CSV table of C-alpha atoms and ligand atoms in Angstrom, one decimal:
chain,number,residue,atom,x,y,z
A,1,UNK,CA,-14.5,-17.9,-11.4
A,2,UNK,CA,-14.9,-15.1,-9.0
A,3,UNK,CA,-12.0,-12.6,-8.8
A,4,UNK,CA,-12.8,-11.7,-5.2
A,5,UNK,CA,-15.6,-12.6,-3.0
A,6,UNK,CA,-17.3,-9.6,-1.2
A,7,UNK,CA,-19.6,-10.6,1.6
A,8,UNK,CA,-21.8,-7.9,3.1
A,9,UNK,CA,-24.1,-10.2,5.0
A,10,UNK,CA,-22.6,-9.3,8.4
A,11,UNK,CA,-23.4,-5.5,8.3
A,12,UNK,CA,-27.1,-6.0,8.3
A,13,UNK,CA,-27.7,-5.2,12.0
A,14,UNK,CA,-26.4,-1.7,11.4
A,15,UNK,CA,-27.1,-1.1,7.7
A,16,UNK,CA,-29.9,-3.1,5.9
A,17,UNK,CA,-28.9,-4.2,2.4
A,18,UNK,CA,-31.6,-2.0,0.9
A,19,UNK,CA,-29.6,1.0,2.1
A,20,UNK,CA,-26.5,-0.2,0.4
A,21,UNK,CA,-28.5,-0.9,-2.8
A,22,UNK,CA,-30.1,2.5,-2.7
A,23,UNK,CA,-26.7,3.9,-3.9
A,24,UNK,CA,-27.0,2.0,-7.2
A,25,UNK,CA,-27.5,5.2,-9.3
A,26,UNK,CA,-25.1,7.4,-7.4
A,27,UNK,CA,-22.2,4.9,-7.2
A,28,UNK,CA,-22.6,4.1,-10.8
A,29,UNK,CA,-22.5,7.7,-11.7
A,30,UNK,CA,-19.4,8.3,-9.7
A,31,UNK,CA,-17.8,5.3,-11.4
A,32,UNK,CA,-18.7,6.8,-14.7
A,33,UNK,CA,-17.2,10.1,-13.6
A,34,UNK,CA,-13.9,8.3,-12.8
A,35,UNK,CA,-13.9,6.8,-16.3
A,36,UNK,CA,-15.0,10.0,-18.1
A,37,UNK,CA,-13.0,12.5,-16.0
A,38,UNK,CA,-16.0,14.6,-15.0
A,39,UNK,CA,-15.5,14.6,-11.2
A,40,UNK,CA,-13.3,16.3,-8.7
A,41,UNK,CA,-9.6,15.9,-9.2
A,42,UNK,CA,-10.0,14.8,-12.8
A,43,UNK,CA,-6.5,15.6,-13.7
A,44,UNK,CA,-5.3,12.6,-11.6
A,45,UNK,CA,-7.3,9.8,-13.1
A,46,UNK,CA,-4.5,8.1,-15.1
A,47,UNK,CA,-4.7,5.1,-12.8
A,48,UNK,CA,-8.3,4.2,-13.7
A,49,UNK,CA,-7.6,2.6,-17.1
A,50,UNK,CA,-3.9,2.0,-16.3
A,51,UNK,CA,-4.0,-1.8,-16.0
A,52,UNK,CA,-5.4,-2.2,-19.5
A,53,UNK,CA,-2.9,0.2,-21.0
A,54,UNK,CA,0.5,-1.0,-19.6
A,55,UNK,CA,2.4,-1.9,-22.7
A,56,UNK,CA,5.0,-4.5,-23.6
A,57,UNK,CA,7.7,-1.9,-24.1
A,58,UNK,CA,7.5,-0.7,-20.5
A,59,UNK,CA,7.3,-4.2,-19.1
A,60,UNK,CA,10.3,-5.3,-21.0
A,61,UNK,CA,12.4,-2.3,-20.0
A,62,UNK,CA,11.5,-2.9,-16.3
A,63,UNK,CA,12.5,-6.6,-16.7
A,64,UNK,CA,15.8,-5.6,-18.2
A,65,UNK,CA,16.6,-3.4,-15.2
A,66,UNK,CA,15.6,-6.3,-12.9
A,67,UNK,CA,18.0,-8.6,-14.9
A,68,UNK,CA,20.8,-6.1,-14.5
A,69,UNK,CA,20.3,-5.9,-10.7
A,70,UNK,CA,20.0,-9.7,-10.5
A,71,UNK,CA,23.4,-10.1,-12.2
A,72,UNK,CA,25.2,-7.3,-10.5
A,73,UNK,CA,23.9,-6.7,-7.0
A,74,UNK,CA,23.0,-8.5,-3.8
A,75,UNK,CA,20.8,-5.7,-2.5
A,76,UNK,CA,18.7,-3.0,-4.2
A,77,UNK,CA,17.8,0.0,-2.0
A,78,UNK,CA,14.5,1.5,-3.0
A,79,UNK,CA,14.3,5.2,-1.9
A,80,UNK,CA,10.9,6.8,-1.6
A,81,UNK,CA,8.1,7.7,0.8
A,82,UNK,CA,4.3,7.5,0.9
A,83,UNK,CA,2.9,6.5,-2.4
A,84,UNK,CA,6.5,6.2,-3.7
A,85,UNK,CA,7.1,3.5,-1.1
A,86,UNK,CA,4.1,1.6,0.2
A,87,UNK,CA,2.9,0.0,-3.1
A,88,UNK,CA,6.1,-1.8,-3.7
A,89,UNK,CA,6.6,-2.6,-0.1
A,90,UNK,CA,3.2,-4.1,0.3
A,91,UNK,CA,3.5,-6.3,-2.8
A,92,UNK,CA,7.0,-7.5,-1.8
A,93,UNK,CA,6.0,-8.3,1.8
A,94,UNK,CA,2.9,-10.2,0.6
A,95,UNK,CA,4.7,-12.3,-2.0
A,96,UNK,CA,7.9,-13.0,-0.1
A,97,UNK,CA,8.8,-15.8,2.2
A,98,UNK,CA,8.0,-14.7,5.8
A,99,UNK,CA,11.7,-15.1,6.6
A,100,UNK,CA,13.2,-13.8,3.4
A,101,UNK,CA,15.8,-11.7,5.2
A,102,UNK,CA,17.4,-14.8,6.6
A,103,UNK,CA,17.2,-17.0,3.5
A,104,UNK,CA,19.3,-17.2,0.3
A,105,UNK,CA,17.5,-16.2,-2.9
A,106,UNK,CA,18.6,-15.8,-6.5
A,107,UNK,CA,17.2,-12.2,-6.8
A,108,UNK,CA,18.6,-9.3,-4.9
A,109,UNK,CA,17.1,-8.5,-1.5
A,110,UNK,CA,15.1,-5.2,-1.5
A,111,UNK,CA,15.6,-2.8,1.3
A,112,UNK,CA,14.0,0.6,1.7
A,113,UNK,CA,15.2,4.1,2.6
A,114,UNK,CA,13.9,7.6,2.5
A,115,UNK,CA,10.7,6.6,4.3
A,116,UNK,CA,12.0,8.1,7.6
A,117,UNK,CA,14.6,10.6,8.9
A,118,UNK,CA,16.1,8.3,11.4
A,119,UNK,CA,19.9,8.7,11.6
A,120,UNK,CA,20.4,5.2,13.1
A,121,UNK,CA,18.4,3.7,10.2
A,122,UNK,CA,20.7,5.2,7.6
A,123,UNK,CA,23.8,4.6,9.6
A,124,UNK,CA,23.0,0.9,10.0
A,125,UNK,CA,21.9,0.6,6.4
A,126,UNK,CA,25.1,2.1,5.0
A,127,UNK,CA,27.2,0.0,7.4
A,128,UNK,CA,25.5,-3.1,5.9
A,129,UNK,CA,26.0,-1.8,2.4
A,130,UNK,CA,29.7,-1.3,3.0
A,131,UNK,CA,30.1,-5.1,2.5
A,132,UNK,CA,27.5,-5.6,-0.2
A,133,UNK,CA,27.1,-5.1,-4.0
A,134,UNK,CA,24.1,-2.9,-4.3
A,135,UNK,CA,22.1,-0.6,-6.5
A,136,UNK,CA,19.7,2.2,-5.8
A,137,UNK,CA,16.2,2.9,-7.2
A,138,UNK,CA,15.2,6.4,-6.3
A,139,UNK,CA,11.5,7.3,-6.6
A,140,UNK,CA,9.9,10.7,-6.2
A,141,UNK,CA,7.2,12.1,-8.3
A,142,UNK,CA,7.7,15.7,-7.2
A,143,UNK,CA,11.5,15.1,-7.1
A,144,UNK,CA,11.7,17.4,-4.1
A,145,UNK,CA,10.4,15.4,-1.1
A,146,UNK,CA,12.8,15.9,1.8
A,147,UNK,CA,13.0,12.4,3.2
A,148,UNK,CA,13.9,10.5,0.0
A,149,UNK,CA,16.1,13.4,-1.2
A,150,UNK,CA,18.2,13.3,2.0
A,151,UNK,CA,18.5,9.5,1.9
A,152,UNK,CA,19.4,9.6,-1.8
A,153,UNK,CA,22.1,12.2,-1.3
A,154,UNK,CA,23.7,9.9,1.4
A,155,UNK,CA,23.4,6.7,-0.6
A,156,UNK,CA,24.6,8.3,-3.8
A,157,UNK,CA,27.6,9.6,-2.0
A,158,UNK,CA,28.2,6.2,-0.4
A,159,UNK,CA,27.9,4.3,-3.7
A,160,UNK,CA,30.1,6.7,-5.6
A,161,UNK,CA,32.8,6.3,-2.9
A,162,UNK,CA,32.5,2.6,-3.0
A,163,UNK,CA,32.5,1.8,-6.7
A,164,UNK,CA,33.3,5.1,-8.4
A,165,UNK,CA,31.1,7.7,-10.1
A,166,UNK,CA,30.9,6.0,-13.5
A,167,UNK,CA,29.8,2.7,-12.1
A,168,UNK,CA,27.5,4.2,-9.6
A,169,UNK,CA,25.6,5.9,-12.5
A,170,UNK,CA,24.9,2.4,-13.9
A,171,UNK,CA,23.6,1.1,-10.6
A,172,UNK,CA,21.2,4.0,-10.1
A,173,UNK,CA,17.7,4.2,-11.6
A,174,UNK,CA,15.5,7.2,-11.1
A,175,UNK,CA,11.7,7.2,-11.3
A,176,UNK,CA,10.2,10.6,-11.4
A,177,UNK,CA,8.2,13.2,-13.4
A,178,UNK,CA,8.9,13.4,-17.1
A,179,UNK,CA,10.1,17.0,-16.9
A,180,UNK,CA,9.8,18.6,-13.5
A,181,UNK,CA,11.7,18.4,-10.2
A,182,UNK,CA,15.2,18.2,-8.8
A,183,UNK,CA,15.4,14.5,-9.3
A,184,UNK,CA,14.7,14.8,-13.0
A,185,UNK,CA,17.4,17.5,-13.3
A,186,UNK,CA,19.8,15.3,-11.4
A,187,UNK,CA,19.0,12.2,-13.5
A,188,UNK,CA,19.5,14.1,-16.7
A,189,UNK,CA,22.8,15.6,-15.6
A,190,UNK,CA,24.1,12.3,-14.2
A,191,UNK,CA,22.8,10.2,-17.1
A,192,UNK,CA,20.8,7.8,-14.9
A,193,UNK,CA,18.4,5.4,-16.5
A,194,UNK,CA,14.9,6.8,-15.8
A,195,UNK,CA,11.2,5.8,-15.8
A,196,UNK,CA,8.4,8.2,-15.8
A,197,UNK,CA,5.6,8.6,-13.2
A,198,UNK,CA,2.7,9.7,-15.4
A,199,UNK,CA,1.6,13.2,-14.6
A,200,UNK,CA,-2.0,12.1,-14.0
A,201,UNK,CA,-1.3,9.4,-11.5
A,202,UNK,CA,-0.9,10.4,-7.9
A,203,UNK,CA,1.5,8.6,-5.6
A,204,UNK,CA,-0.9,6.4,-3.7
A,205,UNK,CA,-2.5,5.2,-6.9
A,206,UNK,CA,0.9,4.5,-8.6
A,207,UNK,CA,1.7,0.9,-7.6
A,208,UNK,CA,1.0,-0.3,-11.2
A,209,UNK,CA,3.4,2.2,-12.7
A,210,UNK,CA,7.2,1.8,-12.6
A,211,UNK,CA,7.0,3.1,-9.0
A,212,UNK,CA,5.8,-0.3,-7.9
A,213,UNK,CA,6.8,-2.4,-10.8
A,214,UNK,CA,10.5,-1.7,-10.9
A,215,UNK,CA,11.2,-2.8,-7.2
A,216,UNK,CA,8.8,-5.7,-7.6
A,217,UNK,CA,10.6,-7.0,-10.7
A,218,UNK,CA,14.0,-6.3,-9.1
A,219,UNK,CA,12.9,-8.7,-6.3
A,220,UNK,CA,12.3,-11.4,-8.9
A,221,UNK,CA,8.5,-11.4,-8.8
A,222,UNK,CA,6.2,-11.6,-11.8
A,223,UNK,CA,5.0,-8.2,-12.7
A,224,UNK,CA,3.0,-9.6,-15.6
A,225,UNK,CA,0.8,-11.7,-13.3
A,226,UNK,CA,0.2,-8.6,-11.1
A,227,UNK,CA,-0.8,-6.5,-14.1
A,228,UNK,CA,-3.0,-9.3,-15.4
A,229,UNK,CA,-4.8,-9.5,-12.1
A,230,UNK,CA,-5.3,-5.8,-12.1
A,231,UNK,CA,-6.6,-5.9,-15.7
A,232,UNK,CA,-9.1,-8.6,-14.7
A,233,UNK,CA,-10.4,-6.5,-11.8
A,234,UNK,CA,-10.6,-3.4,-14.0
A,235,UNK,CA,-13.0,-5.4,-16.2
A,236,UNK,CA,-15.0,-6.7,-13.3
A,237,UNK,CA,-15.5,-3.3,-11.8
A,238,UNK,CA,-16.0,-1.2,-15.0
A,239,UNK,CA,-18.8,1.3,-15.5
A,240,UNK,CA,-20.8,-1.2,-17.6
A,241,UNK,CA,-20.9,-3.8,-14.8
A,242,UNK,CA,-24.3,-3.7,-13.0
A,243,UNK,CA,-24.0,-2.2,-9.5
A,244,UNK,CA,-25.2,-5.4,-7.7
A,245,UNK,CA,-22.4,-7.3,-9.4
A,246,UNK,CA,-19.7,-4.7,-9.0
A,247,UNK,CA,-17.7,-5.5,-5.8
A,248,UNK,CA,-15.9,-2.2,-5.7
A,249,UNK,CA,-19.2,-0.1,-6.0
A,250,UNK,CA,-20.8,-2.3,-3.4
A,251,UNK,CA,-17.9,-2.0,-1.0
A,252,UNK,CA,-17.9,1.8,-1.5
A,253,UNK,CA,-21.6,2.1,-0.9
A,254,UNK,CA,-21.5,-0.2,2.2
A,255,UNK,CA,-18.6,1.9,3.7
A,256,UNK,CA,-20.5,5.1,3.1
A,257,UNK,CA,-23.7,3.7,4.8
A,258,UNK,CA,-21.7,2.5,7.8
A,259,UNK,CA,-20.0,5.9,8.1
A,260,UNK,CA,-23.4,7.6,7.9
A,261,UNK,CA,-24.6,5.3,10.7
A,262,UNK,CA,-21.8,6.5,13.0
A,263,UNK,CA,-19.1,3.9,12.2
A,264,UNK,CA,-16.3,6.4,11.7
A,265,UNK,CA,-13.4,4.0,12.0
A,266,UNK,CA,-12.7,1.1,9.6
A,267,UNK,CA,-10.3,-1.6,10.7
A,268,UNK,CA,-8.7,-3.6,8.0
A,269,UNK,CA,-8.2,-7.1,9.4
A,270,UNK,CA,-6.0,-9.9,8.1
A,271,UNK,CA,-5.0,-13.3,9.4
A,272,UNK,CA,-1.7,-13.4,7.4
A,273,UNK,CA,1.3,-11.5,8.7
A,274,UNK,CA,2.4,-11.0,5.1
A,275,UNK,CA,-0.6,-8.7,4.6
A,276,UNK,CA,0.7,-6.2,7.2
A,277,UNK,CA,1.9,-3.8,4.5
A,278,UNK,CA,-1.1,-4.2,2.3
A,279,UNK,CA,-2.9,-2.7,5.3
A,280,UNK,CA,-0.3,0.1,5.5
A,281,UNK,CA,-0.8,0.8,1.7
A,282,UNK,CA,-4.6,0.7,2.2
A,283,UNK,CA,-4.4,3.1,5.1
A,284,UNK,CA,-2.6,5.6,3.0
A,285,UNK,CA,-4.9,5.1,0.1
A,286,UNK,CA,-8.1,5.7,2.0
A,287,UNK,CA,-6.7,8.1,4.7
A,288,UNK,CA,-5.1,10.5,2.2
A,289,UNK,CA,-8.0,10.2,-0.2
A,290,UNK,CA,-10.9,10.7,2.2
A,291,UNK,CA,-9.6,12.5,5.2
A,292,UNK,CA,-10.4,16.1,4.3
A,293,UNK,CA,-12.9,18.9,4.9
A,294,UNK,CA,-13.2,17.4,8.4
A,295,UNK,CA,-14.8,14.3,7.0
A,296,UNK,CA,-13.8,10.7,6.3
A,297,UNK,CA,-13.5,7.2,7.8
A,298,UNK,CA,-10.4,6.8,9.9
A,299,UNK,CA,-8.5,3.8,8.5
A,300,UNK,CA,-6.9,1.5,11.0
A,301,UNK,CA,-5.6,-2.1,10.8
A,302,UNK,CA,-4.8,-5.2,12.8
A,303,UNK,CA,-3.2,-8.5,12.2
A,304,UNK,CA,-5.1,-11.4,13.9
A,305,UNK,CA,-4.8,-13.5,15.7
A,306,UNK,CA,-1.8,-11.6,17.3
A,307,UNK,CA,-3.8,-8.4,17.8
A,308,UNK,CA,-6.7,-10.3,19.3
A,309,UNK,CA,-4.5,-10.5,22.3
A,310,UNK,CA,-3.9,-6.7,22.3
A,311,UNK,CA,-6.7,-4.9,20.5
A,312,UNK,CA,-9.3,-7.6,20.7
A,313,UNK,CA,-10.7,-6.3,24.0
A,314,UNK,CA,-11.3,-2.8,22.6
A,315,UNK,CA,-12.8,-4.1,19.4
A,316,UNK,CA,-15.2,-6.4,21.3
A,317,UNK,CA,-16.3,-3.9,24.0
A,318,UNK,CA,-14.9,-0.4,23.4
A,319,UNK,CA,-16.4,2.7,21.7
A,320,UNK,CA,-19.0,1.4,19.1
A,321,UNK,CA,-17.8,3.6,16.2
A,322,UNK,CA,-15.9,0.9,14.4
A,323,UNK,CA,-16.5,-1.6,11.6
A,324,UNK,CA,-14.1,-4.2,10.3
A,325,UNK,CA,-13.2,-5.2,6.8
A,326,UNK,CA,-11.6,-8.7,6.8
A,327,UNK,CA,-9.3,-9.9,4.1
A,328,UNK,CA,-9.5,-13.6,4.0
A,329,UNK,CA,-7.0,-15.7,2.0
A,330,UNK,CA,-8.6,-19.1,1.1
A,331,UNK,CA,-5.6,-21.2,0.2
A,332,UNK,CA,-2.2,-21.2,1.9
A,333,UNK,CA,1.0,-21.9,0.0
A,334,UNK,CA,2.3,-24.6,2.3
A,335,UNK,CA,0.7,-27.4,4.4
A,336,UNK,CA,1.4,-27.8,8.2
A,337,UNK,CA,-0.8,-30.3,10.2
A,338,UNK,CA,-0.8,-30.5,13.9
A,339,UNK,CA,0.7,-33.8,15.1
A,340,UNK,CA,-0.9,-36.2,17.5
A,341,UNK,CA,0.8,-36.6,20.9
A,342,UNK,CA,0.3,-39.8,22.9
A,343,UNK,CA,0.7,-37.9,26.3
A,344,UNK,CA,-1.6,-35.1,25.3
A,345,UNK,CA,-0.3,-33.0,28.2
A,346,UNK,CA,-1.2,-29.8,26.3
A,347,UNK,CA,-4.7,-31.3,25.8
A,348,UNK,CA,-4.5,-30.4,22.1
A,349,UNK,CA,-5.3,-33.8,20.6
A,350,UNK,CA,-8.7,-32.6,19.5
A,351,UNK,CA,-6.7,-30.7,16.9
A,352,UNK,CA,-4.5,-33.6,15.8
A,353,UNK,CA,-4.4,-33.9,12.0
A,354,UNK,CA,-5.9,-30.6,11.4
A,355,UNK,CA,-4.2,-28.1,9.1
A,356,UNK,CA,-3.2,-24.7,10.6
A,357,UNK,CA,-5.3,-23.1,7.8
A,358,UNK,CA,-8.4,-24.7,9.2
A,359,UNK,CA,-7.6,-23.5,12.8
A,360,UNK,CA,-6.9,-20.0,11.5
A,361,UNK,CA,-10.2,-20.1,9.5
A,362,UNK,CA,-12.1,-21.1,12.6
A,363,UNK,CA,-10.4,-18.3,14.6
A,364,UNK,CA,-11.5,-15.9,11.8
A,365,UNK,CA,-15.1,-17.1,11.6
A,366,UNK,CA,-15.4,-17.2,15.4
A,367,UNK,CA,-14.0,-13.7,15.8
A,368,UNK,CA,-16.3,-12.4,13.1
A,369,UNK,CA,-19.4,-13.6,14.9
A,370,UNK,CA,-18.2,-12.4,18.3
A,371,UNK,CA,-17.4,-8.9,16.9
A,372,UNK,CA,-20.7,-8.7,15.0
A,373,UNK,CA,-22.5,-9.8,18.3
A,374,UNK,CA,-20.6,-7.0,20.0
A,375,UNK,CA,-21.9,-4.4,17.6
A,376,UNK,CA,-19.0,-4.3,15.1
A,377,UNK,CA,-20.3,-4.8,11.6
A,378,UNK,CA,-18.0,-7.0,9.4
A,379,UNK,CA,-17.3,-6.8,5.7
A,380,UNK,CA,-15.5,-9.8,4.4
A,381,UNK,CA,-13.3,-9.9,1.3
A,382,UNK,CA,-12.1,-13.3,0.3
A,383,UNK,CA,-9.3,-13.9,-2.2
A,384,UNK,CA,-8.2,-17.3,-3.5
A,385,UNK,CA,-4.5,-17.1,-2.6
A,386,UNK,CA,-1.7,-14.8,-1.8
A,387,UNK,CA,-0.1,-14.6,-5.3
A,388,UNK,CA,0.8,-11.9,-7.7
A,389,UNK,CA,-2.4,-12.2,-9.8
A,390,UNK,CA,-4.8,-12.1,-6.8
A,391,UNK,CA,-2.8,-9.3,-5.3
A,392,UNK,CA,-3.1,-7.3,-8.6
A,393,UNK,CA,-6.9,-7.8,-8.4
A,394,UNK,CA,-7.1,-6.8,-4.7
A,395,UNK,CA,-5.0,-3.6,-5.2
A,396,UNK,CA,-7.0,-2.4,-8.1
A,397,UNK,CA,-10.2,-3.3,-6.3
A,398,UNK,CA,-9.3,-1.0,-3.4
A,399,UNK,CA,-8.2,1.8,-5.7
A,400,UNK,CA,-11.4,2.0,-7.8
A,401,UNK,CA,-13.5,1.5,-4.6
A,402,UNK,CA,-11.6,4.4,-3.1
A,403,UNK,CA,-12.3,6.7,-6.0
A,404,UNK,CA,-16.1,5.9,-5.7
A,405,UNK,CA,-15.9,6.3,-1.9
A,406,UNK,CA,-14.3,9.7,-2.1
A,407,UNK,CA,-17.0,10.9,-4.6
A,408,UNK,CA,-19.8,9.5,-2.4
A,409,UNK,CA,-18.4,11.5,0.5
A,410,UNK,CA,-18.2,14.6,-1.6
A,411,UNK,CA,-14.4,15.2,-1.4
A,412,UNK,CA,-11.6,15.2,-4.0
A,413,UNK,CA,-10.0,11.8,-3.4
A,414,UNK,CA,-6.9,12.8,-5.5
A,415,UNK,CA,-5.3,15.7,-3.6
A,416,UNK,CA,-3.6,15.9,-0.2
A,417,UNK,CA,-3.4,19.5,0.8
A,418,UNK,CA,-3.1,18.7,4.5
A,419,UNK,CA,0.3,17.0,3.9
A,420,UNK,CA,2.0,20.4,3.4
A,421,UNK,CA,1.4,21.7,6.9
A,422,UNK,CA,4.2,19.9,8.7
A,423,UNK,CA,6.6,20.5,5.8
A,424,UNK,CA,6.2,24.3,6.2
A,425,UNK,CA,7.1,24.2,9.9
A,426,UNK,CA,10.0,21.7,9.4
A,427,UNK,CA,11.5,23.9,6.7
A,428,UNK,CA,11.1,27.0,8.9
A,429,UNK,CA,12.8,25.2,11.8
A,430,UNK,CA,15.6,24.0,9.5
A,431,UNK,CA,16.2,27.6,8.2
A,432,UNK,CA,15.4,26.8,4.6
A,433,UNK,CA,16.0,29.8,2.4
A,434,UNK,CA,12.7,31.5,1.7
A,435,UNK,CA,11.2,30.6,5.1
A,436,UNK,CA,12.8,33.4,7.2
A,437,UNK,CA,9.5,34.9,8.4
A,438,UNK,CA,8.0,31.5,9.2
A,439,UNK,CA,11.2,30.5,10.9
A,440,UNK,CA,11.0,33.5,13.3
A,441,UNK,CA,7.3,32.8,14.1
A,442,UNK,CA,7.6,29.0,14.6
A,443,UNK,CA,10.7,29.3,16.8
A,444,UNK,CA,8.9,31.9,18.9
A,445,UNK,CA,6.0,29.6,19.4
A,446,UNK,CA,8.2,26.7,20.5
A,447,UNK,CA,10.0,29.0,23.0
A,448,UNK,CA,6.6,30.2,24.3
A,449,UNK,CA,5.7,26.6,25.2
A,450,UNK,CA,8.9,25.9,27.1
B,1,PA5,O1,0.2,9.9,-2.5
B,1,PA5,C1,0.9,10.8,-2.5
B,1,PA5,O2,0.8,11.7,-3.4
B,1,PA5,C2,2.0,11.0,-1.5
B,1,PA5,O3,2.0,10.0,-0.5
B,1,PA5,C3,3.4,11.0,-2.2
B,1,PA5,O4,3.5,9.8,-2.8
B,1,PA5,C4,4.5,11.2,-1.2
B,1,PA5,O5,4.3,12.3,-0.4
B,1,PA5,C5,5.8,11.2,-1.9
B,1,PA5,O6,5.9,12.1,-2.8
B,1,PA5,P1,6.9,12.1,-4.0
B,1,PA5,O7,6.7,10.9,-4.8
B,1,PA5,O8,6.6,13.4,-4.8
B,1,PA5,O9,8.3,12.2,-3.4
């Protein structure tokens, strides 16, 4: 059984396989460094062996919270941003019915907040919550990030007004650092149930901690299958697996070679709308991990075939600095065949009896060949199905490959110093205490440009 099928045969026109294989020693050493904690950012490597170490106690506690929400709420609002948002969001979108918002389900519906500062978004959310039984899961590792902190203040206030302070406390779960941060202080003071984000796991690598697992369980999905899949992938990509058999090391080496050959943008392609947020999660993972020191592949994404009718032209004939990584899902969950039509006015009878999966697959293979012919190398990653186990495998695969990729590039894949720049200016503009000098300077600059 292969956990995931990595096909590098369509990058050969740009990068011969020998070049990828030449990274055998370096990629293996970087993987060992991730396991042994001898590389850059080694205080943030808790995610590497995480799948194998998630214990029964934590899984049971998470399932108990999910059960409470299932019995007592119709909606759970998950508050968080970046790594405290995208992991849960991507798993939920990938596993849910495409039309879950419109269908009844036994588990509560999961909505998100704190991932933007839109006034309309929160106004419309609280308007909906006025008429619903709901709970709040607030997630912030630092406990001080502005967007989720603002959203949580508003939702906490709303919930307390709606069901009273004592009951609101029971409906709120906080996921944060064990000791530090305003959210930890608030949770202790208010007596919220809490889960810990391990100190040594950064936000974008945290999907298999309570950050991802609590919302996923609250939505009624099997976190054990997700964890099992991740464990399997941990084994299949460990430091003892030979380089030529290690899909994560091969993917990292192939990306590095493509980048060195001038392919500075990687487009993650999928043919399933449910994978849209896997792409968003992947973009954060790779963008925030590699984009530093004026280096790094720019991560982009498309959903085909929809985007073939918008971005297809550029990919086929635009600037030749791109390569694609296609996620292909072999089996669909449902079966829909194209009916025969005696009149055949739409001339589609050549498709009669064919499953949509087959048509989608031919679109995928045809597009791959066209793009390769157009000078866009293609990496292809095939998974068996879009279920929790395969998703767990895929997410861990991308995480471990990202760690190796960052080390191949020579950067620290586990920090994000550049994220602070906007915050400084925003706080200055909002007159946050302590930012007086910055405030004066930033406001003067804005006036200058008027
Ligand atoms: O990956 C990261 O570290 C970031 O994206 C953070 O997750 C994001 O900024 C949110 O931070 P926090 O969880 O501290 O609120």
